[in-house]
Coordinates of C-alpha atoms and ligand atoms in Angstrom, one line a residue:
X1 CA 6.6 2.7 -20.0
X2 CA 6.6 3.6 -16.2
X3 CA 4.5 6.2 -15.4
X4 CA 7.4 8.1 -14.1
X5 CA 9.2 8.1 -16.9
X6 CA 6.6 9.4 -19.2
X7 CA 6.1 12.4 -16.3
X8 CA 9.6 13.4 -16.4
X9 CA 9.5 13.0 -20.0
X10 CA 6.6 15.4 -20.3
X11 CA 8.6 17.9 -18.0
X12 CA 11.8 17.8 -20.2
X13 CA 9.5 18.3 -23.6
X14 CA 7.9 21.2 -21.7
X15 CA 11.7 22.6 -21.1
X16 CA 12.2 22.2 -24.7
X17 CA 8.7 24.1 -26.0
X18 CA 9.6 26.6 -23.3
X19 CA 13.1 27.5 -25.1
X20 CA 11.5 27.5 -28.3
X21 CA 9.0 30.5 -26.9
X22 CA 11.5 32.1 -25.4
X23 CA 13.3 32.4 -28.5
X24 CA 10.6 33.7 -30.6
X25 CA 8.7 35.9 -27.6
X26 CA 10.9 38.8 -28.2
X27 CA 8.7 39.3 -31.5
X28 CA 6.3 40.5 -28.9
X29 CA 7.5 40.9 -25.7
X30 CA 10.4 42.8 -24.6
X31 CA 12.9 40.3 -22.9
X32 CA 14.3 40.0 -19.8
X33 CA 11.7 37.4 -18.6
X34 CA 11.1 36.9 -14.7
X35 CA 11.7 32.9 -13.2
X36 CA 8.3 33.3 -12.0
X37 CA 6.6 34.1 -15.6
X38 CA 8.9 31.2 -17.2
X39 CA 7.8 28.5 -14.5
X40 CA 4.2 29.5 -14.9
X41 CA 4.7 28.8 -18.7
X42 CA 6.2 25.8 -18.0
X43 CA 3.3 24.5 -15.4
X44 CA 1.1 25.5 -18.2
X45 CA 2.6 23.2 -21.6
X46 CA 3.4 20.5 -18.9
X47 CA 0.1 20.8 -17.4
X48 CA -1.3 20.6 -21.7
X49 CA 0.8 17.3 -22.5
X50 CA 0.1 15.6 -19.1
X51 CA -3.8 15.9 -20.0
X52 CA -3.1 15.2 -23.6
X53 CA -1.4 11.5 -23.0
X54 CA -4.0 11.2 -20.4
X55 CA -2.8 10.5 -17.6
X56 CA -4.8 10.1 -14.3
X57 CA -5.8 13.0 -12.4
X58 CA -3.4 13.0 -9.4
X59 CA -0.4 13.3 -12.0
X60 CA -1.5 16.3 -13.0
X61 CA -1.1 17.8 -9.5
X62 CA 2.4 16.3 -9.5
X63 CA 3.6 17.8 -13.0
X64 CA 2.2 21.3 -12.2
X65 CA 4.3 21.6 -8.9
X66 CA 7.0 20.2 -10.1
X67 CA 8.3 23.1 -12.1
X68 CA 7.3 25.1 -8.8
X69 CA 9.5 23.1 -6.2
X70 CA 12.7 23.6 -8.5
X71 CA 11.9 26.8 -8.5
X72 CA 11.1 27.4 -4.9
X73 CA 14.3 25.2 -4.0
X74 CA 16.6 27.4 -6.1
X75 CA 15.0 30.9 -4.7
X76 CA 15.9 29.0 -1.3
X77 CA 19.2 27.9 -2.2
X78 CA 18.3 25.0 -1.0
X79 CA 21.5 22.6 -0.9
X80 CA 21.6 19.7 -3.8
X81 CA 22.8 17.4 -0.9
X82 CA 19.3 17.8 0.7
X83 CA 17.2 18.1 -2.2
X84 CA 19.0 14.4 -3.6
X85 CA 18.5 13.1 0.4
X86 CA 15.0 13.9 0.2
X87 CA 15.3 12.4 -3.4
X88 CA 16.6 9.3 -2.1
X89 CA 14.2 8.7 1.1
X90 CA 11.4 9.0 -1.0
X91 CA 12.5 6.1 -3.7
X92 CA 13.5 4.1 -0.1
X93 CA 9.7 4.8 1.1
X94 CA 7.8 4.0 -2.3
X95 CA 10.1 2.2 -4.3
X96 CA 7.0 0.1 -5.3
X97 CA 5.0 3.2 -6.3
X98 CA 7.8 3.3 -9.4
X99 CA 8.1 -0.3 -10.4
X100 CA 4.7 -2.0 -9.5
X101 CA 2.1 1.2 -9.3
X102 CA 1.4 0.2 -5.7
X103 CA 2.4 3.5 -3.3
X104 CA 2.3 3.4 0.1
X105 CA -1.1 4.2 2.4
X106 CA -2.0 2.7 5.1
X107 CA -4.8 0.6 6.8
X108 CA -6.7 2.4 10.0
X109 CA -7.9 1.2 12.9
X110 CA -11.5 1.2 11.8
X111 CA -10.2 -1.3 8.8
X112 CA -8.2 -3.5 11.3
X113 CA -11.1 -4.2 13.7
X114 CA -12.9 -5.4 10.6
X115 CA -10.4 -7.8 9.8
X116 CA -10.3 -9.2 13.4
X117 CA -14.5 -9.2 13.2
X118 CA -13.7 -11.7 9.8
X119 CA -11.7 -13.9 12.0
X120 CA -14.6 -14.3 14.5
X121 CA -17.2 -14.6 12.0
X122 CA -15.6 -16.4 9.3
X123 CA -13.8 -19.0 10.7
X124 CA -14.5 -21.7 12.8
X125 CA -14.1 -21.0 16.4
X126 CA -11.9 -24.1 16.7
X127 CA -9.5 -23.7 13.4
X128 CA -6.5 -21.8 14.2
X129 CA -6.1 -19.0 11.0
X130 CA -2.9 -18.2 9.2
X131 CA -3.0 -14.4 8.3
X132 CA -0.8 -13.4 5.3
X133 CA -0.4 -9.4 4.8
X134 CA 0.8 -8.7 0.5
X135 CA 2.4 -5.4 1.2
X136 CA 2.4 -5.4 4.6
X137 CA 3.9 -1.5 4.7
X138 CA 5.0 -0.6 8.4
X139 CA 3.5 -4.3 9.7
X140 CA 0.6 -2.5 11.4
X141 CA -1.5 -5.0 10.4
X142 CA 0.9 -8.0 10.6
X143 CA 1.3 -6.9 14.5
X144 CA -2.4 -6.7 15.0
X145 CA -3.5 -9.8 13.8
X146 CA -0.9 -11.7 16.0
X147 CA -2.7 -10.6 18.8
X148 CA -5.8 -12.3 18.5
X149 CA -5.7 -15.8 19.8
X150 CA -7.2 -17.5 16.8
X151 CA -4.2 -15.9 14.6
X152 CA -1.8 -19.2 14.8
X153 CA 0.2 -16.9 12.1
X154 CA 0.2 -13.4 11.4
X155 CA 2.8 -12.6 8.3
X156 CA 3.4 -10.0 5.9
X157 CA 5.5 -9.4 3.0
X158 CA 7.0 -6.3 1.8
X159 CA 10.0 -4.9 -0.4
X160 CA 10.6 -1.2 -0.1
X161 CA 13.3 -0.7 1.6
X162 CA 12.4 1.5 4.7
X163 CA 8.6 0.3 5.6
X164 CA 10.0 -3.1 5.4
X165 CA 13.0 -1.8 8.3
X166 CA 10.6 0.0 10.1
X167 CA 8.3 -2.8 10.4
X168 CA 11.7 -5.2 11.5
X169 CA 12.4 -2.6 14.0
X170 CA 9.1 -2.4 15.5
X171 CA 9.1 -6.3 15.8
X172 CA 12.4 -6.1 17.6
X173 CA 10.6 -3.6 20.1
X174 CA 7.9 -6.0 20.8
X175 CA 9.6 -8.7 21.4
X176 CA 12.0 -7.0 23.8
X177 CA 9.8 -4.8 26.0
X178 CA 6.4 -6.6 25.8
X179 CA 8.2 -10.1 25.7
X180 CA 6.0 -12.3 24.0
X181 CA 3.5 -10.5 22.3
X182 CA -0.2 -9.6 24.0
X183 CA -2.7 -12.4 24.3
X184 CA -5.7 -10.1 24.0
X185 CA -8.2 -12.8 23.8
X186 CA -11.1 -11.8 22.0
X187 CA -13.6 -12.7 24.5
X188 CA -16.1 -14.5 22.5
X189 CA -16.7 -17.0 25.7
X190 CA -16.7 -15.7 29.1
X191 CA -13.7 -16.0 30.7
X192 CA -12.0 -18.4 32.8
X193 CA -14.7 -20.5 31.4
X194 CA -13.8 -23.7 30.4
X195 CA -15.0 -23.5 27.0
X196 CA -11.9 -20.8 27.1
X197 CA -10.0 -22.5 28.7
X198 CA -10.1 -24.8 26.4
X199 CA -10.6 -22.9 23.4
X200 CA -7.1 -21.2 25.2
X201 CA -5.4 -24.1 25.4
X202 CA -6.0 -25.3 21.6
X203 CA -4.9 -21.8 20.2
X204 CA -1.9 -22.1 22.3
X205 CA -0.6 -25.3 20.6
X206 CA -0.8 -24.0 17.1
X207 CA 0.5 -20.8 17.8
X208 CA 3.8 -19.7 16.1
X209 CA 5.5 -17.7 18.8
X210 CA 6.1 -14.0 16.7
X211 CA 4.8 -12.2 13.8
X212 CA 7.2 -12.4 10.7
X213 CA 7.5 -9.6 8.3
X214 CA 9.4 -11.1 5.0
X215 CA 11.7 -9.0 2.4
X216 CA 9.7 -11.0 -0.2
X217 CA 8.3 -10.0 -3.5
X218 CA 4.3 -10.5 -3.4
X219 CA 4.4 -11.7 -7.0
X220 CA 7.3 -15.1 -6.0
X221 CA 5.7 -15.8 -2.6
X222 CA 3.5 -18.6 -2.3
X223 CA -0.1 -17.9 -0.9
X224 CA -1.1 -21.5 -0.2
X225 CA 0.1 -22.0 3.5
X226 CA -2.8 -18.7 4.4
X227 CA -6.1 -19.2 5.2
X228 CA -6.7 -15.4 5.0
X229 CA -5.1 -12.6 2.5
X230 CA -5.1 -9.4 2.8
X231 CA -4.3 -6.6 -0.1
X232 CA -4.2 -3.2 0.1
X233 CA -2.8 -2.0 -3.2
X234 CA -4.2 -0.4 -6.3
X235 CA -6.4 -1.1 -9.2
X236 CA -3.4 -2.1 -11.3
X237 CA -2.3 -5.5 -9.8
X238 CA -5.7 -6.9 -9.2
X239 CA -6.3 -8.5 -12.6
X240 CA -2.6 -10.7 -12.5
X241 CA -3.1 -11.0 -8.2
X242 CA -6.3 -12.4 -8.7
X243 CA -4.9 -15.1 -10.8
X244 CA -1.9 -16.0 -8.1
X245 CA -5.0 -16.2 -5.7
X246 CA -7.1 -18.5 -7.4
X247 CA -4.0 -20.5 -8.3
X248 CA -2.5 -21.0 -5.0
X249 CA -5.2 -20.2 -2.1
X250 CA -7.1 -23.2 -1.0
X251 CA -10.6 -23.4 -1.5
X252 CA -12.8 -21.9 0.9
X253 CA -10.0 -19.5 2.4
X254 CA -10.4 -15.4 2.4
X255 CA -9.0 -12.9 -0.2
X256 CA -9.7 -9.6 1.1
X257 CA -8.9 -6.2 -1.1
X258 CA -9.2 -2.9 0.2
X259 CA -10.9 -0.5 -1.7
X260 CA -9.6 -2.5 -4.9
X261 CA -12.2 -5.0 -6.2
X262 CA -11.4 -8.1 -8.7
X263 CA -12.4 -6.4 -11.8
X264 CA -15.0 -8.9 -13.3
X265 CA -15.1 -11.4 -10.3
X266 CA -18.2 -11.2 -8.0
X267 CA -17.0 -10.3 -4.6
X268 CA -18.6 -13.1 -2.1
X269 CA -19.3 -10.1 0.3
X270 CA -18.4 -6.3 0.4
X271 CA -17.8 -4.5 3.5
X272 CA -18.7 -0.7 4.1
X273 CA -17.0 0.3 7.1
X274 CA -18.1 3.8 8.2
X275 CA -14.5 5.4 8.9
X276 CA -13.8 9.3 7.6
X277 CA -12.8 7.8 4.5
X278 CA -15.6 5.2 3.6
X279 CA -13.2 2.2 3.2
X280 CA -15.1 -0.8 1.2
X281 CA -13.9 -4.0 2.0
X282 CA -13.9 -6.9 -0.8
X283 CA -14.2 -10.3 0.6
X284 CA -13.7 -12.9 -1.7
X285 CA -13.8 -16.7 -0.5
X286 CA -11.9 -19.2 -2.7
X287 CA -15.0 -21.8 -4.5
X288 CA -14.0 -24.2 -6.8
X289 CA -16.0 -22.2 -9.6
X290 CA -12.7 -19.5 -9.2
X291 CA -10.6 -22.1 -10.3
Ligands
SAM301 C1 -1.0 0.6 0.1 S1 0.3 0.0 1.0 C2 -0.5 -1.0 2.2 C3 0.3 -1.3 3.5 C4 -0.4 -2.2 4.5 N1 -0.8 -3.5 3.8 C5 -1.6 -1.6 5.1 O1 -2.7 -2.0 4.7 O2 -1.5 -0.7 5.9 C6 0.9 -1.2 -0.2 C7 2.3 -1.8 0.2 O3 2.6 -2.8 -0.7 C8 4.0 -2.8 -1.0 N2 4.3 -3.6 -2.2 C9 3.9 -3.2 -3.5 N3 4.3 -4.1 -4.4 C10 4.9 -5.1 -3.7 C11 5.6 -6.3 -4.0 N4 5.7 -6.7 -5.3 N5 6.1 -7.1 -3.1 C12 6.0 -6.7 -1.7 N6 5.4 -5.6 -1.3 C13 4.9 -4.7 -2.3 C14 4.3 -1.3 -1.0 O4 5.7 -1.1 -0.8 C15 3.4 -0.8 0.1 O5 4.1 -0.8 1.3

């Protein structure tokens, strides 16, 4: 069962178990009985069953305030309209927090320059790379890998509803006001050189002309065109996504999981990049032992 479910579950048990004391607390104490006391009870048995049925941590932070925000929103007054808006944007935003366990975060800066130091160290200087972001979010790191000169292709797939139109709508804005998108050549060779030059000249020819951000489930799109995969999800897909990688990446190409390792696959290097949140990069190169 969805997690979700099973929360909201627990909540409407903990309504029940809350009836039944109220019935039976006029025994001992003298009714009424403020909204305040009656939530608190409520935090408390939901609080009980969500650590009985073990569920992770962070939901336990979710089912105690819970109870509290309907209770804050009805002090308030706060009109349904908003409260199912607000509702409504955040099942838009992470729609694939409910269906695949994947919620949306996003990559840093400090993460993205890591991915452009693969490219340069990686790859051969001469082999144009085809960059493939799985749940590509707002396209922040779809847009920066198009930039660098090796990136012939810089995709990214994604399927909740509003990252995927935001990152649409920030493509549209590139293309219109910065025209074609920034050459920021990586100056690996002096320039005006003509090593560049030539090295200029052969990214130019296998360069596809924009970044492409794709309404495309992860899960149904091939990875075999990408020389380099990146994933920033959650420990729950790795097992299954590992197998679609193995399956369909060719050998010697980049899988590269944030924070998420392969459980029981060696990574072939791990990155610790020193931002405020310690990111650890996974890299995994496709061998034919994976397969
Ligand atoms: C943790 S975010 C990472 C966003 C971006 N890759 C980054 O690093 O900044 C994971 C994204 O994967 C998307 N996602 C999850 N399951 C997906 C699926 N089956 N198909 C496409 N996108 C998916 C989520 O909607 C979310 O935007």
């Amino acid at each position: 069962m969805p997690k979700i479910f099973l929360a909201l579950f627990l909540q409407m048990l903990s309504l029940v178990g809350l009836a039944g004391l109220v019935m039976v607390a006029p025994q001992w104490i003298e009714p009424p009985y403020s909204a305040f006391w009656l939530v608190l009870v409520h935090s408390a048995l939901v609080l009980s069953l969500t650590i009985v049925v073990r569920m992770n941590r962070w939901w336990w932070l979710i089912q105690v305030l819970l109870p509290w925000m309907w209770y804050w929103a009805l002090m308030l007054k706060v009109d349904p309209w908003i409260s199912l808006g607000v509702f409504i944007l955040v099942v838009l935003v992470f729609a694939n927090a409910f269906s695949n366990r994947v919620p949306l975060y996003l990559s840093n800066h400090v993460t993205r320059k890591a991915l452009k130091k693969m490219v340069a160290e990686k790859f051969d200087l001469y082999r144009p790379v085809r960059f493939l972001d799985i749940g590509s979010g707002f396209g922040g790191n779809v847009f920066y890998m198009h930039q660098l000169p090796q990136v012939s292709e810089s995709h990214g797939v994604e399927t909740a509803p509003i990252p995927y139109l935001v990152s649409r709508v920030r493509q549209w804005f590139l293309k219109t006001f910065t025209g074609r998108l920034k050459l920021d050549a990586n100056a690996a060779l002096t320039k005006g050189s003509p090593e560049q030059d030539d090295l200029t000249q052969a990214y130019e020819e296998n360069r596809v002309s924009s970044p492409k951000i794709l309404a495309r489930d992860l899960w149904k799109y091939p990875l075999i065109e990408y020389d380099f995969v990146y994933a920033f999800l959650s420990t729950e897909p790795m097992p299954r996504l590992w197998e679609k990688v193995v399956e369909e990446m060719p050998v010697g190409s980049w899988f590269v999981s944030n924070s998420f390792p392969v459980p029981g696959v060696e990574p072939t290097e791990i990155w610790q990049l020193s931002d405020r949140r310690e990111t650890i990069l996974y890299l995994y190169q496709i061998a034919p032992s994976h397969l």
